[in-house]
CSV table of C-alpha atoms (C1' of nucleotides) in Angstrom, one decimal:
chain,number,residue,atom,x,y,z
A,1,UNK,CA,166.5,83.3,175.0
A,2,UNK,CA,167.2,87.1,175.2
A,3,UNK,CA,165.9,89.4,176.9
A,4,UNK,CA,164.9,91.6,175.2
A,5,UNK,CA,162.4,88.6,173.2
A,6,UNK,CA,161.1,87.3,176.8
A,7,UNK,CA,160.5,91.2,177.8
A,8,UNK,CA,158.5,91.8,173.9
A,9,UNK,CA,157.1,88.0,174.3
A,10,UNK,CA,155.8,88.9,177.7
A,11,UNK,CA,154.4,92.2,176.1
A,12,UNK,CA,152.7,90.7,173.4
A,13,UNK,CA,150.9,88.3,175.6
A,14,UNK,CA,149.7,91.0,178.2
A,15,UNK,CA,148.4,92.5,174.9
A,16,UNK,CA,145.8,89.5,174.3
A,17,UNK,CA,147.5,87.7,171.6
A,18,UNK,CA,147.1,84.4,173.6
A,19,UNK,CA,144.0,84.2,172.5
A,20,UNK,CA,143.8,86.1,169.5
A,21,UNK,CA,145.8,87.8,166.9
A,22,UNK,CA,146.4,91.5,167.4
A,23,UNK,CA,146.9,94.5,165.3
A,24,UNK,CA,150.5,95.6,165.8
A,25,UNK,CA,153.5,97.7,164.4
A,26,UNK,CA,156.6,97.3,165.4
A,27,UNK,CA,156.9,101.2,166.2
A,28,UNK,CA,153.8,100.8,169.2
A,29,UNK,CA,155.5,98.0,170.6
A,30,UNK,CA,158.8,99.7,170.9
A,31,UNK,CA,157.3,102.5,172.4
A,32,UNK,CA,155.8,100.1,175.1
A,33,UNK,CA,158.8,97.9,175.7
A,34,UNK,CA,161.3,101.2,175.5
A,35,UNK,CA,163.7,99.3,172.7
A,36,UNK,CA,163.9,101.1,168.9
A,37,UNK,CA,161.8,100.3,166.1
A,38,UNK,CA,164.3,98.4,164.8
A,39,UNK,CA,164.8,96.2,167.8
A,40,UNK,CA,161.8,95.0,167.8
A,41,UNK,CA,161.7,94.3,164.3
A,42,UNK,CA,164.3,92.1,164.9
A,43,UNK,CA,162.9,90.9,168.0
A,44,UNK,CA,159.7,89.8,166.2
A,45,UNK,CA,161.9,87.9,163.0
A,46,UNK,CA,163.9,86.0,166.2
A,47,UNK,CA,161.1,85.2,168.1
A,48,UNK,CA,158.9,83.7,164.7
A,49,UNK,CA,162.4,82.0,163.8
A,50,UNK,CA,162.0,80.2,167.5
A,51,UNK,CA,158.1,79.5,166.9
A,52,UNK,CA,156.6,81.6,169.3
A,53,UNK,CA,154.7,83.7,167.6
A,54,UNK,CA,153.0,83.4,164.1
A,55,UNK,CA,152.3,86.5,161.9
A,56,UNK,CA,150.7,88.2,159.0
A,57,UNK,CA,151.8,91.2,157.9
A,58,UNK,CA,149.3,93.7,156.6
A,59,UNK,CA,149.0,97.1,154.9
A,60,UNK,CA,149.8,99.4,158.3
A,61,UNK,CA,151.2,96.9,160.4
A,62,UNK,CA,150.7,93.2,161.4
A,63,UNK,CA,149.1,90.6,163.3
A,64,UNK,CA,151.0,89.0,165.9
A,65,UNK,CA,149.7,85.6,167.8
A,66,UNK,CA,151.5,83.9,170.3
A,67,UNK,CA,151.5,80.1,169.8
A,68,UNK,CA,151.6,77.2,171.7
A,69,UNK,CA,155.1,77.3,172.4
A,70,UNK,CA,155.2,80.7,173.0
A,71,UNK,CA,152.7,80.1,176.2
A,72,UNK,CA,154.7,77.6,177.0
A,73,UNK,CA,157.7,79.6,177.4
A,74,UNK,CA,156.1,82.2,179.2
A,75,UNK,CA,154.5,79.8,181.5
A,76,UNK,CA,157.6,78.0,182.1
A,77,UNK,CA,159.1,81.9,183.2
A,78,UNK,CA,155.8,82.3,185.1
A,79,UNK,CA,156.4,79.0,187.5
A,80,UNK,CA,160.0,80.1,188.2
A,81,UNK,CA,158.6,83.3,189.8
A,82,UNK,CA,155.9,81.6,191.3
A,83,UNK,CA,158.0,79.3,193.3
A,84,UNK,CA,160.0,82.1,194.8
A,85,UNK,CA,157.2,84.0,195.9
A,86,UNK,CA,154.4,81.1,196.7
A,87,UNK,CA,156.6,78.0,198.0
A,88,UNK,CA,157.2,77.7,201.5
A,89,UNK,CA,159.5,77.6,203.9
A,90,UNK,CA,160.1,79.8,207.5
A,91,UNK,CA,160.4,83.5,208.0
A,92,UNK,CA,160.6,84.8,211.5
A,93,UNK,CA,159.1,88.1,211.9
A,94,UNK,CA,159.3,90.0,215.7
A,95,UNK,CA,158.0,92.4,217.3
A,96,UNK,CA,155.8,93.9,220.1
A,97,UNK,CA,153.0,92.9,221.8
A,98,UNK,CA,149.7,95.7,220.9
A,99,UNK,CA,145.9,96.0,221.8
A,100,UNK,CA,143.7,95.3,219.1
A,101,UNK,CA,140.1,96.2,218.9
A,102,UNK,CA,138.9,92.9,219.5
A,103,UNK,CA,138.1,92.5,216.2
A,104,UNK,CA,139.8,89.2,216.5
A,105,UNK,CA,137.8,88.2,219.2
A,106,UNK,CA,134.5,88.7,217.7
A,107,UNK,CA,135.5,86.6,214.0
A,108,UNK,CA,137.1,83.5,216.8
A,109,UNK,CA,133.8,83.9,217.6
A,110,UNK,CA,131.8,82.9,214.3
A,111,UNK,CA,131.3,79.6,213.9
A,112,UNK,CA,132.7,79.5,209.9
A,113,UNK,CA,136.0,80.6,210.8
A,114,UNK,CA,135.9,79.0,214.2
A,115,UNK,CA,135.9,75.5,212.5
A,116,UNK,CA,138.1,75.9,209.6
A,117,UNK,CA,141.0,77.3,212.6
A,118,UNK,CA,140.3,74.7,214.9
A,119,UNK,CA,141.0,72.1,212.1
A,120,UNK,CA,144.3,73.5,210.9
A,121,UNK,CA,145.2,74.6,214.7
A,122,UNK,CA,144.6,70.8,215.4
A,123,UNK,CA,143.1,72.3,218.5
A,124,UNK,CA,140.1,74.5,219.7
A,125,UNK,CA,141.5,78.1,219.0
A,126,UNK,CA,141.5,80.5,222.3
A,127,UNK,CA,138.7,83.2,221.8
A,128,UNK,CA,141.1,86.1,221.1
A,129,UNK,CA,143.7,86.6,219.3
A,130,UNK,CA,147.1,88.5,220.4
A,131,UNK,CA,148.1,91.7,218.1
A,132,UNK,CA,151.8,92.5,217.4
A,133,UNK,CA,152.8,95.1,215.8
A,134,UNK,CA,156.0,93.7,213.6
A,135,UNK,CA,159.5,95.9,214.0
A,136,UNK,CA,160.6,97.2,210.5
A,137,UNK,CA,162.3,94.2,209.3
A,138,UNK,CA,159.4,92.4,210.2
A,139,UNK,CA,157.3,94.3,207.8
A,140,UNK,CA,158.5,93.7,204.9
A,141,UNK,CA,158.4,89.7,205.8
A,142,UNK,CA,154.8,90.7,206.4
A,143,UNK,CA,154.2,91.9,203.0
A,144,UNK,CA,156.0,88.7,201.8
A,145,UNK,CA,152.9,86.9,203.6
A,146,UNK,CA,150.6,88.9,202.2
A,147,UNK,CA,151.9,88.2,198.6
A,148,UNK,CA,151.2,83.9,199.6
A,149,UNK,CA,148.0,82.1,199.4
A,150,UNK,CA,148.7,80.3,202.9
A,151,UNK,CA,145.8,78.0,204.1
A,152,UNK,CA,142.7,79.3,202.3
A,153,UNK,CA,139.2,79.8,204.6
A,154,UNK,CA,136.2,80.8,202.7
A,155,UNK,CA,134.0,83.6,202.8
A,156,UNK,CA,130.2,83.2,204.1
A,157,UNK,CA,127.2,84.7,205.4
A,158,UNK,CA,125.5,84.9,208.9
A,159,UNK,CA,123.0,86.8,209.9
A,160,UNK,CA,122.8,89.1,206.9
A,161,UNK,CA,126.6,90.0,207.5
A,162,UNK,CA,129.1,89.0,204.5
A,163,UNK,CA,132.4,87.5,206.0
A,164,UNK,CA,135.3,87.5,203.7
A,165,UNK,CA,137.6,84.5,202.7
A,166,UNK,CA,140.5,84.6,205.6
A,167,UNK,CA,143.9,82.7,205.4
A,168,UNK,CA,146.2,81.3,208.2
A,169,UNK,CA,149.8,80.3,208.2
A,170,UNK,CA,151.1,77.7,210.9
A,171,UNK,CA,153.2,79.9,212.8
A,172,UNK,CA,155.2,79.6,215.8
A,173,UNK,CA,155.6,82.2,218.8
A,174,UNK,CA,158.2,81.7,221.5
A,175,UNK,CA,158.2,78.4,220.8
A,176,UNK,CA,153.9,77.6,221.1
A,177,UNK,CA,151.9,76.0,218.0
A,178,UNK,CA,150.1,78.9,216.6
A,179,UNK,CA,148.3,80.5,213.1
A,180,UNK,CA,148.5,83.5,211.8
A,181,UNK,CA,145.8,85.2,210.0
A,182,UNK,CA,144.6,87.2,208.1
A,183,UNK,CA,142.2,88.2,205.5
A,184,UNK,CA,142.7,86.6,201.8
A,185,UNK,CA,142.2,89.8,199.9
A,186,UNK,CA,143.6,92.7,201.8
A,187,UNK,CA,147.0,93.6,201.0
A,188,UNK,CA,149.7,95.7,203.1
A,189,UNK,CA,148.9,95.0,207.1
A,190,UNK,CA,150.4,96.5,209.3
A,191,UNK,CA,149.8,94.1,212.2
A,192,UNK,CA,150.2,90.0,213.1
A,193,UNK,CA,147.0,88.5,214.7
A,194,UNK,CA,147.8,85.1,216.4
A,195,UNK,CA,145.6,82.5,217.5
A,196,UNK,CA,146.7,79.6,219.4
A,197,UNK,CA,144.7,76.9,221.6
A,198,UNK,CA,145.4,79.3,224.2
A,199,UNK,CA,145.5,82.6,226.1
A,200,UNK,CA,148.9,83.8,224.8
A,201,UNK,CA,149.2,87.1,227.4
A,202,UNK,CA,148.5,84.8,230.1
A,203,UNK,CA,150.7,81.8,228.7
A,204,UNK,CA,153.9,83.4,227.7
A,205,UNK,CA,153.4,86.6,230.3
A,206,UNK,CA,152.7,89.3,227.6
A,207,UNK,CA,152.1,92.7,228.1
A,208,UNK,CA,151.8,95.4,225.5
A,209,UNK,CA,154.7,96.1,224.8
A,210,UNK,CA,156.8,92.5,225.2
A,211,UNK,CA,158.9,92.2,222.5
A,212,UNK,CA,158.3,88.6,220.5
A,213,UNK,CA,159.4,86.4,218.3
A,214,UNK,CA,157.0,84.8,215.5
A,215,UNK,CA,158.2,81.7,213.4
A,216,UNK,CA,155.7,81.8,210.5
A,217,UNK,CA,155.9,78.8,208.1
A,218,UNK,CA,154.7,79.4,204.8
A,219,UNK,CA,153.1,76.1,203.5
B,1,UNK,CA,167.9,95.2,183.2
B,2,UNK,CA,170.3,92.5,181.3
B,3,UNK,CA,168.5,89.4,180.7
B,4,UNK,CA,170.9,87.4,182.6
B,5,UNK,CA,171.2,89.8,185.4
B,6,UNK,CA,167.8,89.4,186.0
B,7,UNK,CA,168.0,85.5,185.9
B,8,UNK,CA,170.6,85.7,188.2
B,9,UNK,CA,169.1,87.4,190.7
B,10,UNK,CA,165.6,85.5,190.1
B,11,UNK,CA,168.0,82.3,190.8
B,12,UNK,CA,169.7,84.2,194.1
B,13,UNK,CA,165.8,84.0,195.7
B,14,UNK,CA,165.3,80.9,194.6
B,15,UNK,CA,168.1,79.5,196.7
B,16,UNK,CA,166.3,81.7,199.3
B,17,UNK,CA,168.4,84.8,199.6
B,18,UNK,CA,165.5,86.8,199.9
B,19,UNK,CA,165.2,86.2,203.6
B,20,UNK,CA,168.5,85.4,204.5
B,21,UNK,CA,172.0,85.6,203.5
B,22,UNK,CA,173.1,82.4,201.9
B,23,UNK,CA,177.0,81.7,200.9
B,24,UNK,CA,177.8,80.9,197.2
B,25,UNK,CA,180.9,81.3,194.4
B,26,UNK,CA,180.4,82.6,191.5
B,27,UNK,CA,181.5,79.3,190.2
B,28,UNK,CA,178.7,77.7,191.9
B,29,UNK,CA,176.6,80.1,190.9
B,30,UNK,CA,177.5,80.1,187.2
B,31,UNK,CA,176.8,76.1,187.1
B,32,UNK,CA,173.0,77.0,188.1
B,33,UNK,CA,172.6,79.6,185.7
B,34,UNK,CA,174.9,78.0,182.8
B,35,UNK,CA,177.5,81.1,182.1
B,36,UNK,CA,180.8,81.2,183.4
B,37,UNK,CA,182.3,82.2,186.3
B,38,UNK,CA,183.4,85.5,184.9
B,39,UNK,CA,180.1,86.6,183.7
B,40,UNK,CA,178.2,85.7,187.0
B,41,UNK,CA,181.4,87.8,189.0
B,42,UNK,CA,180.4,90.8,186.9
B,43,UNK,CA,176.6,90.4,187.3
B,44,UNK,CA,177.3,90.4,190.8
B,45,UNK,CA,178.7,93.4,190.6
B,46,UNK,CA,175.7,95.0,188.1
B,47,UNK,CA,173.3,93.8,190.8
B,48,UNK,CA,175.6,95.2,193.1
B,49,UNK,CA,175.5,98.4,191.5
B,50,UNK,CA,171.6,98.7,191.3
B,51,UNK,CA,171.0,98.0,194.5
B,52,UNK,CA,169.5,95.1,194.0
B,53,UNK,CA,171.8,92.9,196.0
B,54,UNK,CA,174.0,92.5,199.2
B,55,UNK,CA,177.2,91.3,199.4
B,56,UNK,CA,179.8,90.0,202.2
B,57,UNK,CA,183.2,88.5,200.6
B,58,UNK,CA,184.2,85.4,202.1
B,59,UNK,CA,187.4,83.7,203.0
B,60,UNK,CA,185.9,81.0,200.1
B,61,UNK,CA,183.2,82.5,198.5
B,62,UNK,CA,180.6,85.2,199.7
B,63,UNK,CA,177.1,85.9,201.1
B,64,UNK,CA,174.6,87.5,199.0
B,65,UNK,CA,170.9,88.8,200.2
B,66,UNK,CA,168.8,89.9,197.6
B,67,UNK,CA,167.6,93.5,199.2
B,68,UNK,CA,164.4,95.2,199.5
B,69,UNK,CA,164.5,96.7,196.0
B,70,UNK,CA,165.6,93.3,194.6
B,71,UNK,CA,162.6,92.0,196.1
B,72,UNK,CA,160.6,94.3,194.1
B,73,UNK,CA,162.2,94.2,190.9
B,74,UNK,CA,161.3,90.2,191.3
B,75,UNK,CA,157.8,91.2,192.0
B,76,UNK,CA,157.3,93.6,189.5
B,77,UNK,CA,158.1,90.8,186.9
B,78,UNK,CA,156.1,88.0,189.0
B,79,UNK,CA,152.9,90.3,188.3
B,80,UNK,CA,153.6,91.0,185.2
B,81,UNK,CA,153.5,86.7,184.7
B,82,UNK,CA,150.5,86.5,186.9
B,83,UNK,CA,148.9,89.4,185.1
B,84,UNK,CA,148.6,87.4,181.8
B,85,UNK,CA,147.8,83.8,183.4
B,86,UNK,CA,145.2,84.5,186.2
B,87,UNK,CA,143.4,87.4,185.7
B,88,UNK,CA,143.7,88.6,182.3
B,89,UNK,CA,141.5,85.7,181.1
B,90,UNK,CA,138.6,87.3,179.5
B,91,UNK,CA,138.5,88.0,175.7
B,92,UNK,CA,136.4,90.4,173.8
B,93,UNK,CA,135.1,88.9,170.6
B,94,UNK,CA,133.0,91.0,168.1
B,95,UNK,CA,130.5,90.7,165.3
B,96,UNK,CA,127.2,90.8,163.8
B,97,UNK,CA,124.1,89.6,164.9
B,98,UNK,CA,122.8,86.9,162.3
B,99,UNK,CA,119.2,85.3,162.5
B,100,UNK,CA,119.8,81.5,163.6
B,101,UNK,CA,117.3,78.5,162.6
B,102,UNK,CA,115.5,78.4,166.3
B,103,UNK,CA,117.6,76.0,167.8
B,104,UNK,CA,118.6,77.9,169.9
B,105,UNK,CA,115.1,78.4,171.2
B,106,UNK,CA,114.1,74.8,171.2
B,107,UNK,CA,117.0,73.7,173.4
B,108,UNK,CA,116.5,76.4,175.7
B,109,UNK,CA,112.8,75.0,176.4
B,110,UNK,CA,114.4,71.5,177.0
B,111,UNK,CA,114.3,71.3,181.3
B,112,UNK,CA,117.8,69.8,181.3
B,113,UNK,CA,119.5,72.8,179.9
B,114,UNK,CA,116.9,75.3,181.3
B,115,UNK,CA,117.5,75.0,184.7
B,116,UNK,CA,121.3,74.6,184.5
B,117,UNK,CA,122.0,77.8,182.5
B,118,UNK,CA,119.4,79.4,185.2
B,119,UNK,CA,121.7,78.7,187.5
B,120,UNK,CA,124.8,80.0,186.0
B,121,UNK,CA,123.0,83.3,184.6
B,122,UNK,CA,121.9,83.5,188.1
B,123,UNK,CA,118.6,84.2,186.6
B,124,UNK,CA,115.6,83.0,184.2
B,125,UNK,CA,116.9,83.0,180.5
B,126,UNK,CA,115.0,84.1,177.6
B,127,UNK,CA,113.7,81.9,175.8
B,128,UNK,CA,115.7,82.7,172.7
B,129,UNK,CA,119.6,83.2,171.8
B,130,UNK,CA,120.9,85.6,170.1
B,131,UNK,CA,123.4,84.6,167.6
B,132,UNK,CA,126.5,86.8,166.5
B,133,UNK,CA,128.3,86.0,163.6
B,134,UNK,CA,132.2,86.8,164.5
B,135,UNK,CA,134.5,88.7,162.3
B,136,UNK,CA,137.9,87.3,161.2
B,137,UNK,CA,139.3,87.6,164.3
B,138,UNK,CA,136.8,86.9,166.2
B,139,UNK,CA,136.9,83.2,164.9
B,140,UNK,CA,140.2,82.7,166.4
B,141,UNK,CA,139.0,83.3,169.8
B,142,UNK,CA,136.2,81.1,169.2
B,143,UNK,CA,138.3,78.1,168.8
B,144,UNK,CA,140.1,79.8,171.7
B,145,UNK,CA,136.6,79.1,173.4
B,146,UNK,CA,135.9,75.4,172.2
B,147,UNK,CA,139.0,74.5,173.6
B,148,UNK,CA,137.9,75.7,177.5
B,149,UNK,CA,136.6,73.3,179.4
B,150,UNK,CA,133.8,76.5,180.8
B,151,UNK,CA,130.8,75.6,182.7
B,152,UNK,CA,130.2,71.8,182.0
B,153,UNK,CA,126.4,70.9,181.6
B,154,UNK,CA,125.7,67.3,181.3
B,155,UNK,CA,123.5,65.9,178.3
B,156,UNK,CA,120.4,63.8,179.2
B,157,UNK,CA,117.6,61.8,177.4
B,158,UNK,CA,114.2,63.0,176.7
B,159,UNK,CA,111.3,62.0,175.0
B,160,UNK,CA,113.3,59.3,173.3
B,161,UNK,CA,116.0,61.8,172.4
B,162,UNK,CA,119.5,62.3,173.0
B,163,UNK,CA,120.8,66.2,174.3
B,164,UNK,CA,124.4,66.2,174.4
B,165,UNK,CA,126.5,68.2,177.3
B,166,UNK,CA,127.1,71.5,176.5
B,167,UNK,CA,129.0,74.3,178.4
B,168,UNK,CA,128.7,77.6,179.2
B,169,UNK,CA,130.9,80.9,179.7
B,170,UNK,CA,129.8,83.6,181.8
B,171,UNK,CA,129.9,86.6,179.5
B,172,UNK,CA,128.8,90.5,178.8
B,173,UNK,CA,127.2,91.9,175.8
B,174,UNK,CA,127.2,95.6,175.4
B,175,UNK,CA,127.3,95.6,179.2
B,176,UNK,CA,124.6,92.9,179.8
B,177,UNK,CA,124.7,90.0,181.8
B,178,UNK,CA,125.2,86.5,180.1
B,179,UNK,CA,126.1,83.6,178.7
B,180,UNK,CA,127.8,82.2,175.8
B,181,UNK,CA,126.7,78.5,175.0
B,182,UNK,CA,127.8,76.0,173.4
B,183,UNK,CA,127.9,72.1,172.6
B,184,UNK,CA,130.5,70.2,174.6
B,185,UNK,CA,131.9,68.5,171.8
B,186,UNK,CA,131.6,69.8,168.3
B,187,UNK,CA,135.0,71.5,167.4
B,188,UNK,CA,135.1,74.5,164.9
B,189,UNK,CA,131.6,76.6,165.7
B,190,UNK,CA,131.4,79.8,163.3
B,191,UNK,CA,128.7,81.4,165.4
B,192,UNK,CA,127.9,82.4,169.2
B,193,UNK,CA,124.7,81.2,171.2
B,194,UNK,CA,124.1,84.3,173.6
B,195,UNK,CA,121.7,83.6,176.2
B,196,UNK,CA,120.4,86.4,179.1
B,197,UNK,CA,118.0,86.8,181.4
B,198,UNK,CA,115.8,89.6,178.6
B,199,UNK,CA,115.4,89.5,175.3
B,200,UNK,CA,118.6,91.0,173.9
B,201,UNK,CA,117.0,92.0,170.5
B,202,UNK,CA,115.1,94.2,172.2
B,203,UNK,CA,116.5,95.6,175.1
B,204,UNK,CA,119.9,96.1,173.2
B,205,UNK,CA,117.6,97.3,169.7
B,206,UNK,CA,119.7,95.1,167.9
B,207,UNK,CA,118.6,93.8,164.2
B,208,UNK,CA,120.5,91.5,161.9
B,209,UNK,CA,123.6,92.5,161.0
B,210,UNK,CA,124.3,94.8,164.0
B,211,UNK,CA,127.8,95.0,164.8
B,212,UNK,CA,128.1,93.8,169.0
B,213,UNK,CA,131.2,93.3,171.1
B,214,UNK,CA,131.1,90.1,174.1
B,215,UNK,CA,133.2,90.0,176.3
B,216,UNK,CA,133.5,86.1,177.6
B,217,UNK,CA,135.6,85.1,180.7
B,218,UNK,CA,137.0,81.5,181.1
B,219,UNK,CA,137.1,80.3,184.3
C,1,DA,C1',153.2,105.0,157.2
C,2,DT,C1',155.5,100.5,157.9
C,3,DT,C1',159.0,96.8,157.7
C,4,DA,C1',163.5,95.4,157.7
C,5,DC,C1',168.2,95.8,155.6
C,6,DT,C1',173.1,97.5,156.4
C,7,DA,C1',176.7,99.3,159.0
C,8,DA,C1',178.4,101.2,163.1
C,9,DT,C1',178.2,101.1,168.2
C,10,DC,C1',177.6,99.1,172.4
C,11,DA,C1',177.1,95.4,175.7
C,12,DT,C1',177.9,90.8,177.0
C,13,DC,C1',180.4,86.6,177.3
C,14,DG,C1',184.2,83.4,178.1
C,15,DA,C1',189.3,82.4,178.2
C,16,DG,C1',193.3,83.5,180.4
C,17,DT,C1',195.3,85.1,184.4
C,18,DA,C1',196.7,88.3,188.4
C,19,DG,C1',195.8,89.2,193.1
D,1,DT,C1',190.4,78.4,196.0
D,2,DC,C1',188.1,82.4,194.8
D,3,DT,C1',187.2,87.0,192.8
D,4,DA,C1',187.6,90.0,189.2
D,5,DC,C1',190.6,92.1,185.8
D,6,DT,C1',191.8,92.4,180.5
D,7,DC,C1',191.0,91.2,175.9
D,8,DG,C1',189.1,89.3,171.7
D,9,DA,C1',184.9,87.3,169.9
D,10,DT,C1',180.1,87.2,169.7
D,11,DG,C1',175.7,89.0,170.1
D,12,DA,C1',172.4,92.9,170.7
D,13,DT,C1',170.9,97.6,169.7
D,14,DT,C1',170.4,101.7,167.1
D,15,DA,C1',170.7,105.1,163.2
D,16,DG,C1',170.1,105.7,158.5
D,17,DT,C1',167.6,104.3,154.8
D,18,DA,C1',165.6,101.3,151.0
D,19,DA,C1',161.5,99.0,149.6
DNA sequence: ATTACTAATCATCGAGTAG
DNA sequence: TCTACTCGATGATTAGTAA
């Protein structure tokens, strides 16, 4: 398929017309996709020719529906993106050694992440967790793990507090079975928190400051 | 962007060039893909161009790394998929309000039904529904609607009688709270069972033939 | 105003082939 | 063997314009 059909497809589907038909003219749309009126003239005739849209022209403009195949093509575009960013495999992100605000320490210490950590740990987690601050490379692989669903904790309440949904990835530092975490729904940290079965600083002689090395599987 | 530049480099992070450089031909390359070898050596050396890749020649073949900005490019288009199957799943139908037989009423006094929609609305229905009448469009959607699977509420027997499953989408009518119900089965409704916590009629002053706008969300 | 035809222009592709 | 050039063919895009 061309591009330029995908791109108008894609557009047309943003629009609404999955589930309904929609008032169109070929002039909007090309002023949203950036191609000519003509193009997408065209565009339209190719793409009804393939089945992926039905229309109806009226008196200013048309109606334009994607169909079933149409969804299907687009969905079929969708999982190809999807396995890049959501499927899993290693990144290793380093960096060094920080202080949190034991912030870490006090969630370890609710009993509704507690549980769900010590059942993906396979172990009872440590109560704290060890901050690093990722070197530049590392933060971009950082935002990568934001973009991934990871292992999915829910949200709950305790004590009239609301805790957020969390997520941890099996992770690896300096060679020591750890998780990573980190809240489902915030986007762009700026710093790792590690958990493992234990004290990390005292385990791998950490300081702030000690550079290290995190293998972070992405499952 | 070409269409095939962009497939290309979607392909590139596929093979997982986005976190590390991986070695291919353009012959390789152009097997994966399905153009030739010459068309994948010049998109090389679009993507090149844009930024949008790295590249070390070989002795056979080269190493390619899909950069930062490649990374985003990927994402932009990712969202722009994800925009249309995960969250833009609500749809807006409108139409006029249209005086039903009192069905509606009578099921929403059976216990069955009662207490389940209770629980969805999050609140005590009425003990009416308001029925809209959808315009041409709005019909479309509908079936849209019938197809969803929605809330499931199982049927039950009472009094000797027989109350089918029905289901239930969380919805908002002129900015209120509710739900849009219907039977589980039956195919091919032409009007929309609103249900809320008040009496719509009155708190939205509609009368028949008022023109209203509901916006219903699948989940 | 809107669609879509025609013709010209521009990009893209694949074959052949040089480095 | 591999990359990337040239060239002719094919396809895509646009301007102009008719309906």
């Amino acid at each position: 398929m061309g591009g330029t059909d995908l791109a108008l497809l894609r557009e047309l589907a943003t629009m609404g017309c999955i589930h309904k038909r929609a008032h169109v003219t070929t002039a909007s749309l090309a002023k949203v996709v950036g191609l000519s009126q003509q193009s997408i003239s065209l565009s339209l005739i190719r793409l009804q020719g393939r089945g992926l849209i039905e229309r109806s022209m009226a008196a200013r403009g048309q109606f334009v529906k994607v169909t079933k195949g149409g969804v299907a093509a687009l969905k079929k575009e969708y999982s190809a993106y999807k396995r890049i960013f959501e499927e899993g495999d290693t990144i290793t992100i380093s960096g060094i050694v920080a202080t949190g605000f034991g912030e870490g320490a006090y969630y370890l210490s609710r009993k509704g992440y507690r549980d769900a950590l010590k059942l993906f740990l396979g172990a009872k987690p440590y109560s704290g967790t060890l901050n690093v601050k990722p070197d530049a490379e590392g933060i971009e692989s950082l935002d990568c793990l934001s973009g991934h669903v990871g292992q999915g904790i829910p949200g709950f309440v305790e004590g009239g507090r609301t805790f957020g949904p969390i997520k941890a990835f099996k992770a690896e530092i300096e060679g020591v079975e750890s998780l990573v975490v980190m809240p489902s729904r915030t986007h762009h940290r700026d710093v790792l928190e590690v958990v493992a079965a234990v004290n990390l600083r005292d385990t791998l002689d950490l300081k702030d400051g000690s550079r290290v090395s995190i293998k972070v599987t992405m499952a």
